[in-house]
Amino acid sequence: MWQLYQFPLCPFSRKIRLLMGEKNIAYELVREDPWAASDMFFNLNPAGRTPVLVNEVKEVVIADSRAIGEYFEETVDRAPMINGTATGRAEIRRLTALFDENFYNDVTAPLLSERMKKRIVLRQPPDSRALREAMKMAHGHLDYMDWLIDNRPWLAGSTMSMADLAAAAQISVADYLGGIDWTGHEQTRGWYAVFKSRPSFRPLLTERMDVIKPPAHYALVDG
Amino acid sequence: MWQLYQFPLCPFSRKIRLLMGEKNIAYELVREDPWAASDMFFNLNPAGRTPVLVNEVKEVVIADSRAIGEYFEETVDRAPMINGTATGRAEIRRLTALFDENFYNDVTAPLLSERMKKRIVLRQPPDSRALREAMKMAHGHLDYMDWLIDNRPWLAGSTMSMADLAAAAQISVADYLGGIDWTGHEQTRGWYAVFKSRPSFRPLLTERMDVIKPPAHYALVDG
């Protein structure tokens, strides 16, 4: 069985868990906290980041969530997530990068820093200005998602794709950390409610990261 | 003909220019400075980053350098750069991400900030501590590259791949900005000298970014 090195609030690991869920690939989780990465983990991935995917005999080791995504796309036919014409596939990859990089840097990373790292590692209160700025940036990203969903059934086109998985993964972590205000974003909220009801998403919604509690609506399908 | 929106010291645009050179794809350059992105450019790419690839009639618009790379890999047979088995391709993509993300964040981005943005836009002197830190991080990355090249003809395996293009693109910008000290990195220096002599690389080495001058060795093949 595959092993996936991750921690519960890693958005990139969540993207891969959603992908493996949709593709019906069995795996077990190995916890690797970003503030306490072991030498063994740096040997697996010199970049020192989760997720890392390892097979049972450790002869296949794949780091980087996009590399893992492309690997499963190439080796597992079920539930294709980078599909269609070459330009359609480019659009899926563009949006995946937008959520992996821009949404993460603007929203998820500051929330993880203020509400996870400061709480669990540094034992400091969060900086309310940084939180406000992250929530403001989240509104901008949700506006863009609303616009995409006004024009397309799914974020990158007519079918669910890696772009949807990447976006849902980032949003789920931001929502867990209280960083998403859904007011005025009915389109994206409806898209996200559909996601939350999928079997691939349920294990994520019931998981908790140590002492950090999500808001009441977090795990509700219509929340 | 393709148009590529870029600026001369954008490492991600350089990666795509090397790729298009190796694949013999014709293109023209459109200058887009990161500190003065136009509304038109944000319409092309909401992420606001170079490179963006556009065809003549502007019906194909591809943003994100990895999405562009995969697009050319899928549509142009010549000079494959993401080749081999699924695990081999995963290794190419892991290393591409390592240079695009870790090398860029640790080395290229601080050098661009201190030696390009402060010089051209902010008109401030560079922070010598930030420069020293970037050069120290460069040594760590070059050590890892030395180790890879000790074990493989090219960074990701037996043939030149996207990982080599990504690394050469980052190093070429860092070297232009005086951030690479080659002492003690003979393996990587040899690998880079091979690269500099390729026809795909020559146009990059003769280009200059406004008033910023590279060190004397920058454009020399054996420099």
GROMACS .gro file of C-alpha atoms in nm:
model
  446
    1MET     CA    1   0.000   0.000   0.000
    2TRP     CA    2   0.113   0.359  -0.063
    3GLN     CA    3   0.227   0.569   0.230
    4LEU     CA    4   0.163   0.943   0.223
    5TYR     CA    5   0.379   1.164   0.446
    6GLN     CA    6   0.163   1.460   0.550
    7PHE     CA    7   0.009   1.657   0.835
    8PRO     CA    8  -0.367   1.715   0.869
    9LEU     CA    9  -0.365   2.082   0.762
   10CYS     CA   10  -0.120   2.050   0.470
   11PRO     CA   11  -0.325   2.174   0.171
   12PHE     CA   12  -0.098   2.001  -0.084
   13SER     CA   13  -0.135   1.667   0.095
   14ARG     CA   14  -0.513   1.725   0.105
   15LYS     CA   15  -0.514   1.774  -0.273
   16ILE     CA   16  -0.340   1.436  -0.316
   17ARG     CA   17  -0.573   1.268  -0.063
   18LEU     CA   18  -0.874   1.397  -0.260
   19LEU     CA   19  -0.713   1.270  -0.580
   20MET     CA   20  -0.639   0.925  -0.433
   21GLY     CA   21  -0.994   0.914  -0.294
   22GLU     CA   22  -1.149   0.997  -0.633
   23LYS     CA   23  -0.923   0.743  -0.806
   24ASN     CA   24  -0.993   0.484  -0.535
   25ILE     CA   25  -0.624   0.429  -0.454
   26ALA     CA   26  -0.558   0.282  -0.108
   27TYR     CA   27  -0.302   0.455   0.115
   28GLU     CA   28  -0.202   0.502   0.473
   29LEU     CA   29  -0.101   0.828   0.636
   30VAL     CA   30   0.234   0.899   0.798
   31ARG     CA   31   0.240   1.216   1.007
   32GLU     CA   32   0.525   1.459   0.934
   33ASP     CA   33   0.504   1.800   1.100
   34PRO     CA   34   0.670   2.082   0.903
   35TRP     CA   35   0.831   2.232   1.213
   36ALA     CA   36   0.993   1.901   1.315
   37ALA     CA   37   1.098   1.734   0.990
   38SER     CA   38   1.333   1.443   1.060
   39ASP     CA   39   1.662   1.368   0.881
   40MET     CA   40   1.488   1.061   0.738
   41PHE     CA   41   1.226   1.290   0.586
   42PHE     CA   42   1.489   1.520   0.432
   43ASN     CA   43   1.644   1.209   0.278
   44LEU     CA   44   1.307   1.129   0.121
   45ASN     CA   45   1.263   1.488   0.003
   46PRO     CA   46   1.551   1.739   0.009
   47ALA     CA   47   1.290   2.014  -0.035
   48GLY     CA   48   1.166   1.920   0.314
   49ARG     CA   49   0.799   1.960   0.222
   50THR     CA   50   0.492   1.739   0.243
   51PRO     CA   51   0.343   1.548   0.069
   52VAL     CA   52   0.581   1.267  -0.015
   53LEU     CA   53   0.446   0.943  -0.159
   54VAL     CA   54   0.634   0.619  -0.090
   55ASN     CA   55   0.557   0.262  -0.187
   56GLU     CA   56   0.588  -0.029   0.056
   57VAL     CA   57   0.943  -0.125  -0.032
   58LYS     CA   58   1.051   0.241  -0.059
   59GLU     CA   59   1.178   0.195  -0.417
   60VAL     CA   60   0.929   0.453  -0.545
   61VAL     CA   61   0.956   0.790  -0.368
   62ILE     CA   62   0.774   1.085  -0.523
   63ALA     CA   63   0.790   1.435  -0.378
   64ASP     CA   64   0.603   1.748  -0.488
   65SER     CA   65   0.224   1.742  -0.506
   66ARG     CA   66   0.207   1.827  -0.875
   67ALA     CA   67   0.459   1.553  -0.961
   68ILE     CA   68   0.247   1.307  -0.757
   69GLY     CA   69  -0.068   1.427  -0.932
   70GLU     CA   70   0.080   1.379  -1.280
   71TYR     CA   71   0.213   1.036  -1.175
   72PHE     CA   72  -0.131   0.909  -1.075
   73GLU     CA   73  -0.279   1.067  -1.387
   74GLU     CA   74  -0.035   0.866  -1.598
   75THR     CA   75  -0.064   0.537  -1.411
   76VAL     CA   76  -0.432   0.517  -1.299
   77ASP     CA   77  -0.707   0.544  -1.562
   78ARG     CA   78  -0.999   0.589  -1.321
   79ALA     CA   79  -1.133   0.942  -1.264
   80PRO     CA   80  -0.901   1.140  -1.495
   81MET     CA   81  -0.828   1.484  -1.350
   82ILE     CA   82  -0.599   1.633  -1.619
   83ASN     CA   83  -0.811   1.555  -1.920
   84GLY     CA   84  -0.918   1.695  -2.257
   85THR     CA   85  -0.731   1.881  -2.531
   86ALA     CA   86  -0.378   2.013  -2.484
   87THR     CA   87  -0.510   2.368  -2.426
   88GLY     CA   88  -0.776   2.233  -2.188
   89ARG     CA   89  -0.507   2.050  -1.994
   90ALA     CA   90  -0.298   2.368  -1.986
   91GLU     CA   91  -0.595   2.553  -1.835
   92ILE     CA   92  -0.630   2.283  -1.566
   93ARG     CA   93  -0.259   2.315  -1.486
   94ARG     CA   94  -0.269   2.697  -1.486
   95LEU     CA   95  -0.550   2.699  -1.230
   96THR     CA   96  -0.388   2.426  -1.022
   97ALA     CA   97  -0.077   2.645  -1.002
   98LEU     CA   98  -0.292   2.950  -0.917
   99PHE     CA   99  -0.436   2.774  -0.611
  100ASP     CA  100  -0.113   2.593  -0.517
  101GLU     CA  101   0.093   2.912  -0.536
  102ASN     CA  102  -0.114   3.232  -0.526
  103PHE     CA  103  -0.403   3.121  -0.301
  104TYR     CA  104  -0.156   2.940  -0.078
  105ASN     CA  105   0.083   3.235  -0.045
  106ASP     CA  106  -0.193   3.494  -0.007
  107VAL     CA  107  -0.433   3.305   0.222
  108THR     CA  108  -0.344   2.956   0.344
  109ALA     CA  109   0.021   3.017   0.439
  110PRO     CA  110  -0.046   3.324   0.658
  111LEU     CA  111  -0.341   3.145   0.825
  112LEU     CA  112  -0.123   2.840   0.896
  113SER     CA  113   0.146   3.067   1.036
  114GLU     CA  114  -0.090   3.268   1.260
  115ARG     CA  115  -0.333   2.997   1.372
  116MET     CA  116  -0.132   2.675   1.359
  117LYS     CA  117   0.238   2.748   1.402
  118LYS     CA  118   0.192   3.024   1.660
  119ARG     CA  119  -0.061   2.812   1.851
  120ILE     CA  120   0.120   2.479   1.853
  121VAL     CA  121   0.488   2.567   1.820
  122LEU     CA  122   0.556   2.927   1.916
  123ARG     CA  123   0.277   2.963   2.178
  124GLN     CA  124   0.207   3.320   2.069
  125PRO     CA  125  -0.123   3.493   1.996
  126PRO     CA  126  -0.206   3.544   1.626
  127ASP     CA  127  -0.142   3.883   1.464
  128SER     CA  128  -0.492   4.014   1.394
  129ARG     CA  129  -0.368   4.239   1.113
  130ALA     CA  130  -0.214   3.944   0.927
  131LEU     CA  131  -0.540   3.750   0.972
  132ARG     CA  132  -0.747   4.039   0.833
  133GLU     CA  133  -0.514   4.071   0.534
  134ALA     CA  134  -0.539   3.695   0.460
  135MET     CA  135  -0.920   3.709   0.478
  136LYS     CA  136  -0.922   4.010   0.245
  137MET     CA  137  -0.704   3.822  -0.003
  138ALA     CA  138  -0.939   3.521   0.029
  139HIS     CA  139  -1.230   3.743  -0.085
  140GLY     CA  140  -1.039   3.835  -0.399
  141HIS     CA  141  -0.970   3.470  -0.481
  142LEU     CA  142  -1.333   3.372  -0.410
  143ASP     CA  143  -1.450   3.654  -0.642
  144TYR     CA  144  -1.242   3.500  -0.921
  145MET     CA  145  -1.379   3.152  -0.844
  146ASP     CA  146  -1.737   3.288  -0.847
  147TRP     CA  147  -1.667   3.428  -1.194
  148LEU     CA  148  -1.522   3.098  -1.317
  149ILE     CA  149  -1.822   2.903  -1.182
  150ASP     CA  150  -2.063   3.152  -1.345
  151ASN     CA  151  -1.909   3.054  -1.677
  152ARG     CA  152  -1.827   2.684  -1.635
  153PRO     CA  153  -1.973   2.386  -1.446
  154TRP     CA  154  -1.633   2.320  -1.282
  155LEU     CA  155  -1.339   2.554  -1.230
  156ALA     CA  156  -1.142   2.454  -1.540
  157GLY     CA  157  -1.426   2.340  -1.769
  158SER     CA  158  -1.706   2.090  -1.810
  159THR     CA  159  -1.571   1.819  -1.578
  160MET     CA  160  -1.417   1.802  -1.234
  161SER     CA  161  -1.038   1.837  -1.259
  162MET     CA  162  -0.718   1.879  -1.062
  163ALA     CA  163  -0.799   2.252  -1.046
  164ASP     CA  164  -1.110   2.176  -0.838
  165LEU     CA  165  -0.912   1.944  -0.611
  166ALA     CA  166  -0.638   2.206  -0.563
  167ALA     CA  167  -0.893   2.479  -0.485
  168ALA     CA  168  -1.100   2.262  -0.249
  169ALA     CA  169  -0.786   2.156  -0.063
  170GLN     CA  170  -0.672   2.516  -0.006
  171ILE     CA  171  -1.021   2.634   0.089
  172SER     CA  172  -1.074   2.345   0.330
  173VAL     CA  173  -0.762   2.440   0.525
  174ALA     CA  174  -0.847   2.812   0.518
  175ASP     CA  175  -1.204   2.732   0.630
  176TYR     CA  176  -1.076   2.507   0.912
  177LEU     CA  177  -0.867   2.801   1.034
  178GLY     CA  178  -1.164   3.042   1.025
  179GLY     CA  179  -1.027   3.236   0.728
  180ILE     CA  180  -1.322   3.205   0.489
  181ASP     CA  181  -1.620   3.441   0.506
  182TRP     CA  182  -1.872   3.293   0.263
  183THR     CA  183  -2.091   3.607   0.252
  184GLY     CA  184  -2.141   3.713  -0.109
  185HIS     CA  185  -1.984   3.401  -0.255
  186GLU     CA  186  -2.289   3.182  -0.321
  187GLN     CA  187  -2.150   3.029  -0.640
  188THR     CA  188  -1.829   2.909  -0.480
  189ARG     CA  189  -2.016   2.808  -0.166
  190GLY     CA  190  -2.248   2.587  -0.375
  191TRP     CA  191  -1.951   2.435  -0.560
  192TYR     CA  192  -1.777   2.367  -0.227
  193ALA     CA  193  -2.093   2.210  -0.073
  194VAL     CA  194  -2.099   1.960  -0.362
  195PHE     CA  195  -1.738   1.877  -0.286
  196LYS     CA  196  -1.791   1.832   0.087
  197SER     CA  197  -2.057   1.567   0.019
  198ARG     CA  198  -1.820   1.349  -0.187
  199PRO     CA  199  -1.684   1.029  -0.025
  200SER     CA  200  -1.328   1.146  -0.104
  201PHE     CA  201  -1.379   1.453   0.116
  202ARG     CA  202  -1.541   1.296   0.425
  203PRO     CA  203  -1.221   1.164   0.587
  204LEU     CA  204  -1.067   1.512   0.570
  205LEU     CA  205  -1.365   1.682   0.733
  206THR     CA  206  -1.370   1.457   1.037
  207GLU     CA  207  -0.996   1.487   1.104
  208ARG     CA  208  -0.861   1.733   1.360
  209MET     CA  209  -0.517   1.896   1.393
  210ASP     CA  210  -0.426   1.851   1.760
  211VAL     CA  211  -0.572   2.128   1.981
  212ILE     CA  212  -0.688   2.347   1.690
  213LYS     CA  213  -1.067   2.345   1.658
  214PRO     CA  214  -1.243   2.439   1.333
  215PRO     CA  215  -1.555   2.661   1.332
  216ALA     CA  216  -1.893   2.484   1.374
  217HIS     CA  217  -1.984   2.505   1.003
  218TYR     CA  218  -1.655   2.348   0.886
  219ALA     CA  219  -1.765   1.984   0.863
  220LEU     CA  220  -2.130   2.046   0.772
  221VAL     CA  221  -2.211   1.969   0.410
  222ASP     CA  222  -2.443   2.270   0.388
  223GLY     CA  223  -2.227   2.477   0.624
  224MET     CA  224   0.413   3.286  -3.429
  225TRP     CA  225   0.399   3.246  -3.050
  226GLN     CA  226   0.441   3.551  -2.832
  227LEU     CA  227   0.607   3.511  -2.493
  228TYR     CA  228   0.540   3.777  -2.229
  229GLN     CA  229   0.853   3.801  -2.016
  230PHE     CA  230   1.134   4.020  -1.886
  231PRO     CA  231   1.505   3.941  -1.942
  232LEU     CA  232   1.578   3.823  -1.585
  233CYS     CA  233   1.261   3.617  -1.529
  234PRO     CA  234   1.396   3.267  -1.456
  235PHE     CA  235   1.064   3.097  -1.542
  236SER     CA  236   1.053   3.271  -1.882
  237ARG     CA  237   1.416   3.167  -1.937
  238LYS     CA  238   1.322   2.804  -1.871
  239ILE     CA  239   1.053   2.828  -2.142
  240ARG     CA  240   1.288   3.008  -2.382
  241LEU     CA  241   1.544   2.727  -2.337
  242LEU     CA  242   1.265   2.473  -2.397
  243MET     CA  243   1.140   2.649  -2.712
  244GLY     CA  244   1.501   2.678  -2.832
  245GLU     CA  245   1.568   2.306  -2.781
  246LYS     CA  246   1.238   2.217  -2.950
  247ASN     CA  247   1.305   2.464  -3.231
  248ILE     CA  248   0.977   2.653  -3.179
  249ALA     CA  249   0.974   3.008  -3.317
  250TYR     CA  250   0.856   3.290  -3.088
  251GLU     CA  251   0.884   3.660  -3.033
  252LEU     CA  252   0.936   3.832  -2.699
  253VAL     CA  253   0.698   4.082  -2.543
  254ARG     CA  254   0.846   4.271  -2.248
  255GLU     CA  255   0.636   4.275  -1.930
  256ASP     CA  256   0.803   4.412  -1.618
  257PRO     CA  257   0.677   4.262  -1.291
  258TRP     CA  258   0.663   4.600  -1.115
  259ALA     CA  259   0.451   4.758  -1.389
  260ALA     CA  260   0.211   4.484  -1.502
  261SER     CA  261  -0.067   4.632  -1.716
  262ASP     CA  262  -0.442   4.561  -1.683
  263MET     CA  263  -0.415   4.386  -2.019
  264PHE     CA  264  -0.153   4.155  -1.870
  265PHE     CA  265  -0.371   4.076  -1.566
  266ASN     CA  266  -0.647   3.987  -1.811
  267LEU     CA  267  -0.410   3.740  -1.977
  268ASN     CA  268  -0.299   3.600  -1.642
  269PRO     CA  269  -0.486   3.680  -1.318
  270ALA     CA  270  -0.181   3.551  -1.128
  271GLY     CA  271   0.006   3.852  -1.270
  272ARG     CA  272   0.325   3.655  -1.335
  273THR     CA  273   0.546   3.593  -1.636
  274PRO     CA  274   0.576   3.391  -1.854
  275VAL     CA  275   0.251   3.393  -2.049
  276LEU     CA  276   0.238   3.228  -2.390
  277VAL     CA  277  -0.008   3.363  -2.649
  278ASN     CA  278  -0.068   3.261  -3.009
  279GLU     CA  279  -0.110   3.512  -3.290
  280VAL     CA  280  -0.489   3.536  -3.275
  281LYS     CA  281  -0.488   3.529  -2.893
  282GLU     CA  282  -0.722   3.227  -2.880
  283VAL     CA  283  -0.458   3.020  -2.699
  284VAL     CA  284  -0.332   3.184  -2.379
  285ILE     CA  285  -0.125   2.971  -2.141
  286ALA     CA  286   0.005   3.100  -1.810
  287ASP     CA  287   0.235   2.928  -1.559
  288SER     CA  288   0.571   2.800  -1.675
  289ARG     CA  289   0.505   2.439  -1.581
  290ALA     CA  290   0.170   2.441  -1.766
  291ILE     CA  291   0.350   2.584  -2.072
  292GLY     CA  292   0.622   2.319  -2.040
  293GLU     CA  293   0.372   2.031  -2.026
  294TYR     CA  294   0.181   2.185  -2.319
  295PHE     CA  295   0.486   2.185  -2.547
  296GLU     CA  296   0.576   1.837  -2.424
  297GLU     CA  297   0.233   1.715  -2.533
  298THR     CA  298   0.218   1.900  -2.866
  299VAL     CA  299   0.580   1.899  -2.998
  300ASP     CA  300   0.763   1.566  -3.039
  301ARG     CA  301   1.110   1.708  -3.094
  302ALA     CA  302   1.354   1.709  -2.798
  303PRO     CA  303   1.132   1.550  -2.530
  304MET     CA  304   1.209   1.695  -2.188
  305ILE     CA  305   0.966   1.498  -1.965
  306ASN     CA  306   1.049   1.152  -2.087
  307GLY     CA  307   1.088   0.793  -1.969
  308THR     CA  308   0.894   0.579  -1.721
  309ALA     CA  309   0.623   0.721  -1.494
  310THR     CA  310   0.864   0.724  -1.198
  311GLY     CA  311   1.137   0.879  -1.414
  312ARG     CA  312   0.894   1.151  -1.521
  313ALA     CA  313   0.800   1.206  -1.157
  314GLU     CA  314   1.168   1.257  -1.074
  315ILE     CA  315   1.200   1.514  -1.356
  316ARG     CA  316   0.894   1.699  -1.222
  317ARG     CA  317   1.016   1.681  -0.859
  318LEU     CA  318   1.347   1.842  -0.952
  319THR     CA  319   1.179   2.100  -1.176
  320ALA     CA  320   0.966   2.201  -0.876
  321LEU     CA  321   1.275   2.206  -0.653
  322PHE     CA  322   1.444   2.462  -0.877
  323ASP     CA  323   1.126   2.656  -0.960
  324GLU     CA  324   1.027   2.684  -0.595
  325ASN     CA  325   1.311   2.621  -0.350
  326PHE     CA  326   1.607   2.754  -0.552
  327TYR     CA  327   1.394   3.048  -0.664
  328ASN     CA  328   1.272   3.138  -0.314
  329ASP     CA  329   1.612   3.082  -0.149
  330VAL     CA  330   1.841   3.238  -0.410
  331THR     CA  331   1.693   3.395  -0.724
  332ALA     CA  332   1.407   3.591  -0.564
  333PRO     CA  333   1.621   3.768  -0.300
  334LEU     CA  334   1.886   3.847  -0.565
  335LEU     CA  335   1.618   3.991  -0.797
  336SER     CA  336   1.482   4.195  -0.509
  337GLU     CA  337   1.820   4.331  -0.396
  338ARG     CA  338   1.995   4.376  -0.730
  339MET     CA  339   1.714   4.437  -0.981
  340LYS     CA  340   1.410   4.585  -0.805
  341LYS     CA  341   1.610   4.807  -0.567
  342ARG     CA  342   1.834   4.924  -0.851
  343ILE     CA  343   1.572   4.991  -1.118
  344VAL     CA  344   1.252   5.064  -0.924
  345LEU     CA  345   1.324   5.161  -0.564
  346ARG     CA  346   1.664   5.327  -0.624
  347GLN     CA  347   1.801   5.188  -0.299
  348PRO     CA  348   2.132   5.015  -0.227
  349PRO     CA  349   2.114   4.635  -0.183
  350ASP     CA  350   2.107   4.486   0.166
  351SER     CA  351   2.444   4.311   0.193
  352ARG     CA  352   2.315   4.070   0.458
  353ALA     CA  353   2.033   3.951   0.229
  354LEU     CA  354   2.287   3.905  -0.052
  355ARG     CA  355   2.519   3.700   0.170
  356GLU     CA  356   2.228   3.482   0.283
  357ALA     CA  357   2.120   3.420  -0.080
  358MET     CA  358   2.476   3.324  -0.178
  359LYS     CA  359   2.498   3.089   0.119
  360MET     CA  360   2.173   2.922   0.015
  361ALA     CA  361   2.309   2.896  -0.342
  362HIS     CA  362   2.604   2.694  -0.209
  363GLY     CA  363   2.364   2.445  -0.051
  364HIS     CA  364   2.172   2.402  -0.376
  365LEU     CA  365   2.496   2.368  -0.577
  366ASP     CA  366   2.616   2.100  -0.332
  367TYR     CA  367   2.300   1.902  -0.404
  368MET     CA  368   2.346   1.949  -0.779
  369ASP     CA  369   2.712   1.837  -0.752
  370TRP     CA  370   2.588   1.519  -0.583
  371LEU     CA  371   2.324   1.458  -0.850
  372ILE     CA  372   2.579   1.507  -1.131
  373ASP     CA  373   2.823   1.270  -0.956
  374ASN     CA  374   2.557   1.003  -0.989
  375ARG     CA  375   2.386   1.082  -1.319
  376PRO     CA  376   2.488   1.233  -1.656
  377TRP     CA  377   2.207   1.490  -1.627
  378LEU     CA  378   2.022   1.615  -1.319
  379ALA     CA  379   1.723   1.381  -1.344
  380GLY     CA  380   1.882   1.084  -1.522
  381SER     CA  381   2.051   0.974  -1.842
  382THR     CA  382   1.917   1.245  -2.074
  383MET     CA  383   1.871   1.622  -2.061
  384SER     CA  384   1.530   1.705  -1.917
  385MET     CA  385   1.308   1.987  -1.793
  386ALA     CA  386   1.494   1.962  -1.460
  387ASP     CA  387   1.817   2.073  -1.633
  388LEU     CA  388   1.636   2.359  -1.809
  389ALA     CA  389   1.478   2.473  -1.481
  390ALA     CA  390   1.811   2.462  -1.298
  391ALA     CA  391   2.006   2.635  -1.578
  392ALA     CA  392   1.742   2.909  -1.596
  393GLN     CA  393   1.760   2.984  -1.222
  394ILE     CA  394   2.141   2.966  -1.215
  395SER     CA  395   2.175   3.192  -1.519
  396VAL     CA  396   1.974   3.467  -1.346
  397ALA     CA  397   2.158   3.420  -1.016
  398ASP     CA  398   2.493   3.426  -1.202
  399TYR     CA  399   2.393   3.741  -1.393
  400LEU     CA  400   2.325   3.908  -1.057
  401GLY     CA  401   2.663   3.802  -0.914
  402GLY     CA  402   2.509   3.550  -0.674
  403ILE     CA  403   2.699   3.237  -0.778
  404ASP     CA  404   3.043   3.157  -0.640
  405TRP     CA  405   3.160   2.856  -0.843
  406THR     CA  406   3.447   2.769  -0.607
  407GLY     CA  407   3.419   2.405  -0.502
  408HIS     CA  408   3.140   2.323  -0.747
  409GLU     CA  409   3.337   2.182  -1.041
  410GLN     CA  410   3.072   1.923  -1.132
  411THR     CA  411   2.792   2.175  -1.162
  412ARG     CA  412   3.024   2.425  -1.328
  413GLY     CA  413   3.107   2.165  -1.595
  414TRP     CA  414   2.741   2.081  -1.646
  415TYR     CA  415   2.660   2.454  -1.677
  416ALA     CA  416   2.945   2.516  -1.926
  417VAL     CA  417   2.794   2.247  -2.154
  418PHE     CA  418   2.462   2.430  -2.130
  419LYS     CA  419   2.607   2.771  -2.207
  420SER     CA  420   2.751   2.640  -2.534
  421ARG     CA  421   2.412   2.521  -2.663
  422PRO     CA  422   2.241   2.730  -2.936
  423SER     CA  423   1.928   2.753  -2.718
  424PHE     CA  424   2.129   2.936  -2.450
  425ARG     CA  425   2.321   3.188  -2.662
  426PRO     CA  426   2.038   3.444  -2.703
  427LEU     CA  427   1.995   3.458  -2.324
  428LEU     CA  428   2.363   3.519  -2.256
  429THR     CA  429   2.391   3.818  -2.489
  430GLU     CA  430   2.080   3.991  -2.353
  431ARG     CA  431   2.103   4.264  -2.091
  432MET     CA  432   1.847   4.390  -1.838
  433ASP     CA  433   1.857   4.769  -1.871
  434VAL     CA  434   2.135   4.925  -1.660
  435ILE     CA  435   2.221   4.606  -1.472
  436LYS     CA  436   2.556   4.462  -1.582
  437PRO     CA  437   2.648   4.097  -1.527
  438PRO     CA  438   2.998   3.997  -1.408
  439ALA     CA  439   3.264   3.946  -1.677
  440HIS     CA  440   3.247   3.562  -1.664
  441TYR     CA  441   2.868   3.553  -1.712
  442ALA     CA  442   2.851   3.515  -2.091
  443LEU     CA  443   3.177   3.316  -2.134
  444VAL     CA  444   3.124   2.950  -2.215
  445ASP     CA  445   3.417   2.850  -1.995
  446GLY     CA  446   3.351   3.130  -1.744
   0.00000   0.00000   0.00000
